[in-house]
mmCIF file of C-alpha atoms in Angstrom:
data_model
loop_
_atom_site.group_PDB
_atom_site.id
_atom_site.type_symbol
_atom_site.label_atom_id
_atom_site.label_comp_id
_atom_site.label_asym_id
_atom_site.label_seq_id
_atom_site.Cartn_x
_atom_site.Cartn_y
_atom_site.Cartn_z
ATOM 1 C CA GLY A 1 -45.082 -2.502 -5.839
ATOM 2 C CA ASP A 2 -44.191 -5.952 -7.051
ATOM 3 C CA LEU A 3 -41.110 -8.049 -6.289
ATOM 4 C CA TYR A 4 -39.431 -7.279 -9.628
ATOM 5 C CA SER A 5 -39.728 -3.508 -9.034
ATOM 6 C CA PHE A 6 -38.240 -3.850 -5.544
ATOM 7 C CA LYS A 7 -35.322 -5.941 -6.819
ATOM 8 C CA ARG A 8 -34.751 -3.510 -9.699
ATOM 9 C CA ARG A 9 -34.673 -0.510 -7.356
ATOM 10 C CA ARG A 10 -32.349 -2.319 -4.945
ATOM 11 C CA SER A 11 -30.038 -3.242 -7.825
ATOM 12 C CA VAL A 12 -29.958 0.363 -9.048
ATOM 13 C CA GLU A 13 -29.353 1.616 -5.498
ATOM 14 C CA LEU A 14 -26.374 -0.713 -5.132
ATOM 15 C CA LYS A 15 -25.047 0.296 -8.553
ATOM 16 C CA HIS A 16 -25.339 3.995 -7.752
ATOM 17 C CA GLY A 17 -23.736 3.384 -4.372
ATOM 18 C CA ARG A 18 -20.768 1.675 -6.034
ATOM 19 C CA ILE A 19 -20.388 4.553 -8.474
ATOM 20 C CA CYS A 20 -20.556 7.094 -5.641
ATOM 21 C CA MET A 21 -17.969 5.192 -3.593
ATOM 22 C CA LEU A 22 -15.637 5.502 -6.595
ATOM 23 C CA ALA A 23 -16.619 9.162 -7.063
ATOM 24 C CA THR A 24 -15.856 9.913 -3.411
ATOM 25 C CA MET A 25 -12.417 8.363 -3.798
ATOM 26 C CA GLY A 26 -11.982 10.282 -7.048
ATOM 27 C CA TYR A 27 -12.631 13.528 -5.231
ATOM 28 C CA ILE A 28 -10.349 12.773 -2.269
ATOM 29 C CA THR A 29 -7.430 10.792 -3.739
ATOM 30 C CA PRO A 30 -5.906 13.490 -6.007
ATOM 31 C CA GLU A 31 -5.832 15.894 -3.056
ATOM 32 C CA VAL A 32 -4.048 13.390 -0.827
ATOM 33 C CA ALA A 33 -1.937 11.241 -3.136
ATOM 34 C CA GLY A 34 -1.410 13.560 -6.092
ATOM 35 C CA LYS A 35 -2.173 12.993 -9.744
ATOM 36 C CA PHE A 36 -0.776 10.679 -12.391
ATOM 37 C CA PRO A 37 2.394 11.894 -14.097
ATOM 38 C CA GLY A 38 2.308 12.456 -17.817
ATOM 39 C CA TYR A 39 -0.261 13.508 -20.363
ATOM 40 C CA LEU A 40 -4.005 13.057 -20.257
ATOM 41 C CA SER A 41 -4.118 14.157 -23.894
ATOM 42 C CA PRO A 42 -0.751 14.243 -25.661
ATOM 43 C CA SER A 43 -2.278 15.782 -28.799
ATOM 44 C CA ASN A 44 -3.625 18.707 -26.739
ATOM 45 C CA LYS A 45 -0.488 18.806 -24.568
ATOM 46 C CA LEU A 46 -2.781 18.445 -21.536
ATOM 47 C CA LEU A 47 -1.131 17.051 -18.403
ATOM 48 C CA PHE A 48 -2.996 15.189 -15.666
ATOM 49 C CA SER A 49 -1.734 17.879 -13.300
ATOM 50 C CA ASP A 50 -3.524 20.522 -15.434
ATOM 51 C CA ILE A 51 -6.925 19.030 -14.607
ATOM 52 C CA PRO A 52 -8.469 20.654 -11.530
ATOM 53 C CA ASN A 53 -10.264 18.584 -8.925
ATOM 54 C CA GLY A 54 -14.019 18.559 -8.626
ATOM 55 C CA LEU A 55 -16.624 19.927 -10.997
ATOM 56 C CA ALA A 56 -14.128 22.194 -12.767
ATOM 57 C CA ALA A 57 -12.621 19.076 -14.365
ATOM 58 C CA ILE A 58 -15.765 18.553 -16.455
ATOM 59 C CA THR A 59 -14.904 21.389 -18.820
ATOM 60 C CA LYS A 60 -11.178 20.569 -18.984
ATOM 61 C CA VAL A 61 -11.358 16.940 -20.118
ATOM 62 C CA PRO A 62 -11.434 16.744 -23.943
ATOM 63 C CA LEU A 63 -14.451 15.309 -25.773
ATOM 64 C CA ALA A 64 -12.491 12.182 -26.716
ATOM 65 C CA GLY A 65 -11.918 11.541 -23.010
ATOM 66 C CA TRP A 66 -15.629 11.816 -22.259
ATOM 67 C CA ILE A 67 -16.406 9.440 -25.129
ATOM 68 C CA GLN A 68 -13.979 6.920 -23.609
ATOM 69 C CA ILE A 69 -15.548 7.309 -20.161
ATOM 70 C CA VAL A 70 -19.112 6.886 -21.459
ATOM 71 C CA GLY A 71 -18.003 3.990 -23.672
ATOM 72 C CA TYR A 72 -16.408 2.195 -20.729
ATOM 73 C CA CYS A 73 -19.523 2.715 -18.606
ATOM 74 C CA ALA A 74 -21.664 1.310 -21.433
ATOM 75 C CA TYR A 75 -19.323 -1.676 -21.765
ATOM 76 C CA CYS A 76 -19.585 -2.396 -18.025
ATOM 77 C CA GLU A 77 -23.361 -2.123 -18.106
ATOM 78 C CA ILE A 78 -23.805 -4.279 -21.220
ATOM 79 C CA SER A 79 -21.239 -6.947 -20.334
ATOM 80 C CA ALA A 80 -22.766 -7.421 -16.876
ATOM 81 C CA GLY A 81 -26.073 -8.345 -18.502
ATOM 82 C CA TYR A 82 -28.819 -5.820 -17.999
ATOM 83 C CA ASP A 83 -31.025 -7.018 -15.120
ATOM 84 C CA ALA A 84 -29.126 -10.325 -14.855
ATOM 85 C CA ASP A 85 -28.560 -9.693 -11.161
ATOM 86 C CA ILE A 86 -32.330 -9.429 -10.723
ATOM 87 C CA THR A 87 -33.605 -12.195 -12.977
ATOM 88 C CA LYS A 88 -30.882 -14.809 -12.351
ATOM 89 C CA ARG A 89 -29.331 -13.839 -8.994
ATOM 90 C CA THR A 90 -29.924 -11.439 -6.114
ATOM 91 C CA PRO A 91 -29.678 -7.650 -6.556
ATOM 92 C CA GLY A 92 -26.059 -6.527 -6.494
ATOM 93 C CA ASP A 93 -24.658 -9.982 -7.241
ATOM 94 C CA MET A 94 -22.894 -9.472 -10.551
ATOM 95 C CA GLY A 95 -21.753 -13.084 -10.820
ATOM 96 C CA TRP A 96 -18.111 -12.826 -9.812
ATOM 97 C CA ASN A 97 -16.267 -13.059 -6.508
ATOM 98 C CA PRO A 98 -13.364 -10.721 -5.800
ATOM 99 C CA PRO A 99 -10.382 -12.854 -4.722
ATOM 100 C CA ILE A 100 -10.073 -11.343 -1.255
ATOM 101 C CA PHE A 101 -13.778 -11.499 -0.465
ATOM 102 C CA SER A 102 -14.674 -14.756 -2.167
ATOM 103 C CA GLY A 103 -16.598 -17.348 -0.316
ATOM 104 C CA ASN A 104 -19.827 -19.220 -0.661
ATOM 105 C CA ASP A 105 -21.234 -18.691 2.812
ATOM 106 C CA PRO A 106 -24.677 -17.113 2.215
ATOM 107 C CA GLU A 107 -24.721 -15.410 5.629
ATOM 108 C CA THR A 108 -21.372 -13.715 5.000
ATOM 109 C CA LYS A 109 -22.436 -12.691 1.507
ATOM 110 C CA THR A 110 -25.670 -11.153 2.832
ATOM 111 C CA ARG A 111 -23.777 -9.295 5.563
ATOM 112 C CA ARG A 112 -21.290 -7.914 3.029
ATOM 113 C CA LEU A 113 -24.014 -6.823 0.601
ATOM 114 C CA ASN A 114 -25.824 -5.069 3.479
ATOM 115 C CA ALA A 115 -22.588 -3.319 4.470
ATOM 116 C CA GLU A 116 -22.053 -2.330 0.853
ATOM 117 C CA LEU A 117 -25.603 -0.960 0.704
ATOM 118 C CA ALA A 118 -25.025 1.155 3.832
ATOM 119 C CA ASN A 119 -21.619 2.365 2.618
ATOM 120 C CA GLY A 120 -23.092 3.163 -0.793
ATOM 121 C CA ARG A 121 -25.853 5.250 0.785
ATOM 122 C CA LEU A 122 -23.241 7.156 2.778
ATOM 123 C CA ALA A 123 -21.129 7.660 -0.351
ATOM 124 C CA MET A 124 -24.166 9.003 -2.250
ATOM 125 C CA MET A 125 -24.675 11.621 0.458
ATOM 126 C CA ALA A 126 -20.938 12.396 0.528
ATOM 127 C CA THR A 127 -20.804 12.847 -3.241
ATOM 128 C CA ILE A 128 -23.791 15.174 -3.278
ATOM 129 C CA GLY A 129 -22.259 17.110 -0.367
ATOM 130 C CA MET A 130 -18.960 17.483 -2.208
ATOM 131 C CA PHE A 131 -20.780 18.559 -5.393
ATOM 132 C CA PHE A 132 -22.717 21.145 -3.397
ATOM 133 C CA GLN A 133 -19.595 22.449 -1.641
ATOM 134 C CA ASP A 134 -17.701 22.612 -4.932
ATOM 135 C CA GLY A 135 -20.554 24.372 -6.735
ATOM 136 C CA LEU A 136 -21.082 26.831 -3.881
ATOM 137 C CA THR A 137 -17.469 27.679 -3.068
ATOM 138 C CA GLY A 138 -15.681 26.705 -6.278
ATOM 139 C CA SER A 139 -13.181 24.501 -4.459
ATOM 140 C CA ALA A 140 -13.254 20.719 -4.346
#
């Protein structure tokens, strides 16, 4: 393949890894820390505590909630500039530095992106494992 294809695949791998790291926390956190108080959908009188963990939540969240989720994902994708990390920067570099991890040292940045890549790969496997367990046993 060519350089653009490699950078594109690396960018997508990092993006999927980031999503799976969030998904892994989304699976684990409600079990450990509990759920938000209050209503997920006041019009449907649906509490956050009424939403089960895992795959069972897919059917419980109202359509308006899914529209908000997809809309936010689209906003994140569009506002980041499709392929901007490939054409203008390095894959995974979305053009902003988190306050705690900011710095301009290229060696540190490369080391952190490599760690993020490894952690993202692990999170992808963890997410698939949790999906499989949930689908097979019915418990998240």
